[in-house]
mmCIF file of C-alpha atoms in Angstrom:
data_model
loop_
_atom_site.group_PDB
_atom_site.id
_atom_site.type_symbol
_atom_site.label_atom_id
_atom_site.label_comp_id
_atom_site.label_asym_id
_atom_site.label_seq_id
_atom_site.Cartn_x
_atom_site.Cartn_y
_atom_site.Cartn_z
ATOM 1 C CA ALA G 1 64.668 60.477 113.936
ATOM 2 C CA GLN G 2 67.377 58.361 115.455
ATOM 3 C CA SER G 3 70.892 59.743 115.274
ATOM 4 C CA VAL G 4 74.422 58.777 116.159
ATOM 5 C CA SER G 5 77.058 61.314 117.105
ATOM 6 C CA GLN G 6 80.783 60.671 117.111
ATOM 7 C CA HIS G 7 82.723 63.255 119.047
ATOM 8 C CA ASN G 8 85.992 63.347 117.153
ATOM 9 C CA HIS G 9 86.380 63.581 113.397
ATOM 10 C CA HIS G 10 90.138 63.120 113.300
ATOM 11 C CA VAL G 11 92.414 61.778 116.017
ATOM 12 C CA ILE G 12 96.193 61.632 115.777
ATOM 13 C CA LEU G 13 98.128 59.514 118.272
ATOM 14 C CA SER G 14 101.604 58.145 118.685
ATOM 15 C CA GLU G 15 102.111 54.415 118.983
ATOM 16 C CA ALA G 16 101.472 53.056 122.498
ATOM 17 C CA ALA G 17 99.143 55.930 123.361
ATOM 18 C CA SER G 18 95.705 55.123 124.720
ATOM 19 C CA LEU G 19 92.628 55.649 122.619
ATOM 20 C CA GLU G 20 89.071 56.586 123.454
ATOM 21 C CA LEU G 21 86.521 57.452 120.777
ATOM 22 C CA GLY G 22 83.189 58.814 121.861
ATOM 23 C CA CYS G 23 79.800 57.761 120.515
ATOM 24 C CA ASN G 24 76.358 58.898 121.609
ATOM 25 C CA TYR G 25 73.006 57.939 120.186
ATOM 26 C CA SER G 26 69.518 59.304 120.493
ATOM 27 C CA TYR G 27 66.837 56.679 120.976
ATOM 28 C CA GLY G 28 64.947 55.656 124.069
ATOM 29 C CA GLY G 29 64.258 52.031 123.288
ATOM 30 C CA THR G 30 66.284 48.852 122.983
ATOM 31 C CA VAL G 31 69.213 49.108 120.620
ATOM 32 C CA ASN G 32 72.035 47.010 119.296
ATOM 33 C CA LEU G 33 75.311 48.893 119.226
ATOM 34 C CA PHE G 34 78.291 48.347 116.974
ATOM 35 C CA TRP G 35 81.702 49.672 116.145
ATOM 36 C CA TYR G 36 82.967 49.032 112.628
ATOM 37 C CA VAL G 37 86.430 49.696 111.253
ATOM 38 C CA GLN G 38 87.452 50.536 107.714
ATOM 39 C CA TYR G 39 91.146 50.107 106.969
ATOM 40 C CA PRO G 40 92.535 52.100 104.026
ATOM 41 C CA GLY G 41 91.215 50.707 100.762
ATOM 42 C CA GLN G 42 89.075 48.069 102.429
ATOM 43 C CA HIS G 43 85.422 47.645 103.257
ATOM 44 C CA LEU G 44 83.867 47.948 106.683
ATOM 45 C CA GLN G 45 84.246 45.105 109.106
ATOM 46 C CA LEU G 46 82.895 44.516 112.581
ATOM 47 C CA LEU G 47 85.099 45.485 115.495
ATOM 48 C CA LEU G 48 82.694 44.686 118.323
ATOM 49 C CA LYS G 49 79.027 44.700 119.244
ATOM 50 C CA TYR G 50 76.696 44.988 122.202
ATOM 51 C CA PHE G 51 73.135 43.716 122.426
ATOM 52 C CA SER G 52 72.632 42.694 126.060
ATOM 53 C CA GLY G 53 74.396 41.563 129.222
ATOM 54 C CA ASP G 54 77.786 42.839 130.373
ATOM 55 C CA PRO G 55 78.030 46.481 129.267
ATOM 56 C CA LEU G 56 81.779 46.124 128.758
ATOM 57 C CA VAL G 57 82.366 44.260 125.522
ATOM 58 C CA LYS G 58 85.606 43.128 123.986
ATOM 59 C CA GLY G 59 86.306 42.990 120.307
ATOM 60 C CA ILE G 60 89.096 42.095 117.947
ATOM 61 C CA LYS G 61 92.642 43.449 118.103
ATOM 62 C CA GLY G 62 92.423 44.517 121.762
ATOM 63 C CA PHE G 63 89.537 46.952 121.365
ATOM 64 C CA GLU G 64 86.773 47.228 123.924
ATOM 65 C CA ALA G 65 83.704 49.401 124.384
ATOM 66 C CA GLU G 66 81.486 50.320 127.286
ATOM 67 C CA PHE G 67 77.749 50.783 127.010
ATOM 68 C CA ILE G 68 76.404 53.348 129.479
ATOM 69 C CA LYS G 69 72.637 53.328 129.118
ATOM 70 C CA SER G 70 72.036 56.410 131.260
ATOM 71 C CA LYS G 71 74.340 58.432 129.032
ATOM 72 C CA PHE G 72 73.255 56.859 125.718
ATOM 73 C CA SER G 73 76.922 56.257 125.059
ATOM 74 C CA PHE G 74 79.048 53.474 123.590
ATOM 75 C CA ASN G 75 82.653 54.631 123.712
ATOM 76 C CA LEU G 76 85.464 52.685 122.088
ATOM 77 C CA ARG G 77 88.773 52.202 123.881
ATOM 78 C CA LYS G 78 92.159 50.636 123.366
ATOM 79 C CA PRO G 79 94.949 50.841 125.966
ATOM 80 C CA SER G 80 97.826 50.985 123.503
ATOM 81 C CA VAL G 81 97.396 51.716 119.799
ATOM 82 C CA GLN G 82 99.599 50.441 117.009
ATOM 83 C CA TRP G 83 100.441 51.902 113.635
ATOM 84 C CA SER G 84 98.234 49.207 112.073
ATOM 85 C CA ASP G 85 95.205 50.692 113.862
ATOM 86 C CA THR G 86 95.239 53.609 111.427
ATOM 87 C CA ALA G 87 91.747 53.469 109.956
ATOM 88 C CA GLU G 88 88.326 55.051 110.009
ATOM 89 C CA TYR G 89 86.031 54.000 112.842
ATOM 90 C CA PHE G 90 82.260 54.087 112.710
ATOM 91 C CA CYS G 91 79.783 53.767 115.521
ATOM 92 C CA ALA G 92 76.410 52.352 114.491
ATOM 93 C CA VAL G 93 73.068 51.702 116.078
ATOM 94 C CA THR G 94 70.499 49.229 114.838
ATOM 95 C CA PHE G 95 66.923 49.825 115.918
ATOM 96 C CA ASN G 96 65.158 47.263 113.772
ATOM 97 C CA ALA G 97 65.912 44.611 111.254
ATOM 98 C CA GLY G 98 68.264 45.533 108.458
ATOM 99 C CA LYS G 99 68.475 49.243 109.244
ATOM 100 C CA SER G 100 71.520 50.761 110.846
ATOM 101 C CA THR G 101 72.250 54.389 111.566
ATOM 102 C CA PHE G 102 75.918 55.296 111.412
ATOM 103 C CA GLY G 103 77.912 58.124 112.898
ATOM 104 C CA ASP G 104 79.992 60.350 110.667
ATOM 105 C CA GLY G 105 83.142 58.391 111.417
ATOM 106 C CA THR G 106 86.435 59.128 113.145
ATOM 107 C CA THR G 107 89.677 58.956 111.240
ATOM 108 C CA LEU G 108 92.479 57.639 113.445
ATOM 109 C CA THR G 109 96.065 58.233 112.415
ATOM 110 C CA VAL G 110 98.730 56.476 114.472
ATOM 111 C CA LYS G 111 102.252 57.795 114.047
ATOM 112 C CA PRO G 112 105.044 55.226 114.367
ATOM 113 C CA ASN F 1 81.551 31.521 101.098
ATOM 114 C CA ALA F 2 82.173 34.606 99.016
ATOM 115 C CA GLY F 3 80.145 36.723 101.460
ATOM 116 C CA VAL F 4 78.782 39.936 99.936
ATOM 117 C CA THR F 5 79.967 40.707 96.426
ATOM 118 C CA GLN F 6 79.487 43.902 94.448
ATOM 119 C CA THR F 7 80.069 44.785 90.820
ATOM 120 C CA PRO F 8 81.482 46.874 89.321
ATOM 121 C CA LYS F 9 84.264 48.164 91.582
ATOM 122 C CA PHE F 10 84.584 51.414 89.690
ATOM 123 C CA GLN F 11 82.221 53.227 87.335
ATOM 124 C CA VAL F 12 82.171 56.571 85.578
ATOM 125 C CA LEU F 13 78.858 57.849 84.263
ATOM 126 C CA LYS F 14 77.754 60.944 82.446
ATOM 127 C CA THR F 15 74.917 63.012 83.837
ATOM 128 C CA GLY F 16 71.602 61.526 82.802
ATOM 129 C CA GLN F 17 72.836 57.999 82.211
ATOM 130 C CA SER F 18 71.323 55.093 84.080
ATOM 131 C CA MET F 19 72.985 52.004 85.465
ATOM 132 C CA THR F 20 72.572 49.158 87.930
ATOM 133 C CA LEU F 21 74.955 48.338 90.755
ATOM 134 C CA GLN F 22 74.915 44.651 91.477
ATOM 135 C CA CYS F 23 74.986 43.064 94.930
ATOM 136 C CA ALA F 24 74.812 39.417 95.863
ATOM 137 C CA GLN F 25 75.262 37.435 99.062
ATOM 138 C CA ASP F 26 75.615 33.713 99.587
ATOM 139 C CA MET F 27 74.970 33.567 103.336
ATOM 140 C CA ASN F 28 71.174 33.229 103.083
ATOM 141 C CA HIS F 29 70.727 36.471 105.019
ATOM 142 C CA GLU F 30 67.228 37.868 105.226
ATOM 143 C CA TYR F 31 68.145 41.523 105.318
ATOM 144 C CA MET F 32 70.022 43.539 102.742
ATOM 145 C CA SER F 33 70.802 47.237 102.552
ATOM 146 C CA TRP F 34 72.425 49.825 100.340
ATOM 147 C CA TYR F 35 74.464 52.673 101.811
ATOM 148 C CA ARG F 36 76.387 55.527 100.309
ATOM 149 C CA GLN F 37 79.546 56.829 101.934
ATOM 150 C CA ASP F 38 80.566 60.437 101.499
ATOM 151 C CA PRO F 39 83.504 62.162 103.216
ATOM 152 C CA GLY F 40 82.594 63.417 106.687
ATOM 153 C CA MET F 41 79.051 62.059 106.452
ATOM 154 C CA GLY F 42 79.443 58.450 107.472
ATOM 155 C CA LEU F 43 77.198 55.914 105.794
ATOM 156 C CA ARG F 44 73.671 56.860 104.844
ATOM 157 C CA LEU F 45 70.997 54.281 104.171
ATOM 158 C CA ILE F 46 69.499 54.423 100.677
ATOM 159 C CA HIS F 47 67.148 51.426 100.565
ATOM 160 C CA TYR F 48 66.815 48.204 102.470
ATOM 161 C CA SER F 49 64.995 44.899 102.269
ATOM 162 C CA VAL F 50 63.757 42.531 104.958
ATOM 163 C CA GLY F 51 63.217 39.656 102.559
ATOM 164 C CA ALA F 52 62.528 38.690 98.972
ATOM 165 C CA GLY F 53 59.803 40.892 97.536
ATOM 166 C CA ILE F 54 59.948 43.437 100.367
ATOM 167 C CA THR F 55 61.834 46.707 100.141
ATOM 168 C CA ASP F 56 61.615 50.069 101.851
ATOM 169 C CA GLN F 57 63.210 53.477 101.691
ATOM 170 C CA GLY F 58 66.040 54.615 103.863
ATOM 171 C CA GLU F 59 67.357 58.068 104.619
ATOM 172 C CA VAL F 60 68.362 59.133 101.079
ATOM 173 C CA PRO F 61 66.253 57.187 98.535
ATOM 174 C CA ASN F 62 65.695 59.843 95.870
ATOM 175 C CA GLY F 63 67.140 58.942 92.491
ATOM 176 C CA TYR F 64 67.526 55.251 93.320
ATOM 177 C CA ASN F 65 65.372 52.173 92.854
ATOM 178 C CA VAL F 66 65.753 48.674 94.240
ATOM 179 C CA SER F 67 64.073 45.308 93.913
ATOM 180 C CA ARG F 68 64.571 42.001 95.706
ATOM 181 C CA SER F 69 63.344 39.109 93.600
ATOM 182 C CA THR F 70 65.580 36.545 95.334
ATOM 183 C CA THR F 71 67.178 36.231 98.758
ATOM 184 C CA GLU F 72 70.625 36.441 97.199
ATOM 185 C CA ASP F 73 70.422 39.527 94.983
ATOM 186 C CA PHE F 74 69.686 43.169 95.716
ATOM 187 C CA PRO F 75 70.514 45.440 92.758
ATOM 188 C CA LEU F 76 70.511 49.228 93.048
ATOM 189 C CA ARG F 77 69.394 51.214 90.025
ATOM 190 C CA LEU F 78 70.349 54.789 89.317
ATOM 191 C CA LEU F 79 67.578 56.169 87.156
ATOM 192 C CA SER F 80 69.234 59.327 85.798
ATOM 193 C CA ALA F 81 72.685 59.897 87.230
ATOM 194 C CA ALA F 82 73.560 63.281 88.727
ATOM 195 C CA PRO F 83 76.912 64.630 89.989
ATOM 196 C CA SER F 84 75.448 64.579 93.530
ATOM 197 C CA GLN F 85 75.401 60.799 93.279
ATOM 198 C CA THR F 86 79.171 60.631 93.071
ATOM 199 C CA SER F 87 79.983 58.467 96.063
ATOM 200 C CA VAL F 88 81.111 55.075 97.278
ATOM 201 C CA TYR F 89 78.252 52.619 97.481
ATOM 202 C CA PHE F 90 78.222 49.725 99.919
ATOM 203 C CA CYS F 91 75.854 46.816 99.973
ATOM 204 C CA ALA F 92 75.377 44.955 103.242
ATOM 205 C CA SER F 93 73.491 41.943 104.488
ATOM 206 C CA SER F 94 72.449 40.905 107.971
ATOM 207 C CA TYR F 95 70.409 38.309 109.797
ATOM 208 C CA ASP F 96 68.434 37.940 112.980
ATOM 209 C CA ASP F 97 70.017 35.747 115.627
ATOM 210 C CA PRO F 98 68.315 36.716 118.888
ATOM 211 C CA GLY F 99 70.569 34.523 120.974
ATOM 212 C CA GLN F 100 73.772 36.033 119.669
ATOM 213 C CA GLY F 101 72.882 39.595 118.920
ATOM 214 C CA ALA F 102 70.990 40.544 115.876
ATOM 215 C CA TRP F 103 71.639 42.573 112.785
ATOM 216 C CA GLU F 104 75.400 42.754 112.493
ATOM 217 C CA GLN F 105 76.055 44.065 108.997
ATOM 218 C CA TYR F 106 78.290 42.225 106.558
ATOM 219 C CA PHE F 107 79.602 44.627 103.953
ATOM 220 C CA GLY F 108 80.649 44.198 100.359
ATOM 221 C CA PRO F 109 83.832 45.777 98.970
ATOM 222 C CA GLY F 110 82.026 48.822 97.581
ATOM 223 C CA THR F 111 81.520 50.485 94.210
ATOM 224 C CA ARG F 112 83.188 53.830 93.592
ATOM 225 C CA LEU F 113 80.922 55.840 91.288
ATOM 226 C CA THR F 114 81.813 59.111 89.611
ATOM 227 C CA VAL F 115 79.191 61.107 87.722
ATOM 228 C CA THR F 116 80.534 63.805 85.425
#
């Protein structure tokens, strides 16, 4: 079965620190890759996505992610985090229509 | 557009009771899914649908039923509630746009269910 693994369950950073959240998936075929964010008390919303082309994709709020096919990875990065980035982040892989497999999530706490 | 809507927002059930969680979308999306979110376990797929009249099981379907009689609606039925079904339930819809990247999920606000 397909699976998604997120490396860190809880990350604590100070404002202006750099962020990298790891995501690996297990599937040998073509995939669409996503990062979603869930701010406290809100529902999930799309941060960025990759389906083809440039493996470095940019999303909202200064986030970016790099798809490395040989490593089955799709790591999320941000050069300088803000207190408002405190949220839970989910990596997801979609293999076919309507079905996504999510990682367990990473809770990011940014200290002001 | 309202997007994906879910009702109720909160629900408390007693063990053995049944209920239906409602989900509707007004974006004419083909695909709809139900997920449950539990602490430390991410989102797990319960059931999904690729169009009206077509549904299939996801990762954790036991204890839940779905139907898709229209494109807009995708209700989730709990047949006989159990404490293990205490969770937050999210409905999502998606569509296929091969030129722009397919299957981005649009999520509803969630239903927080407690079974005592």
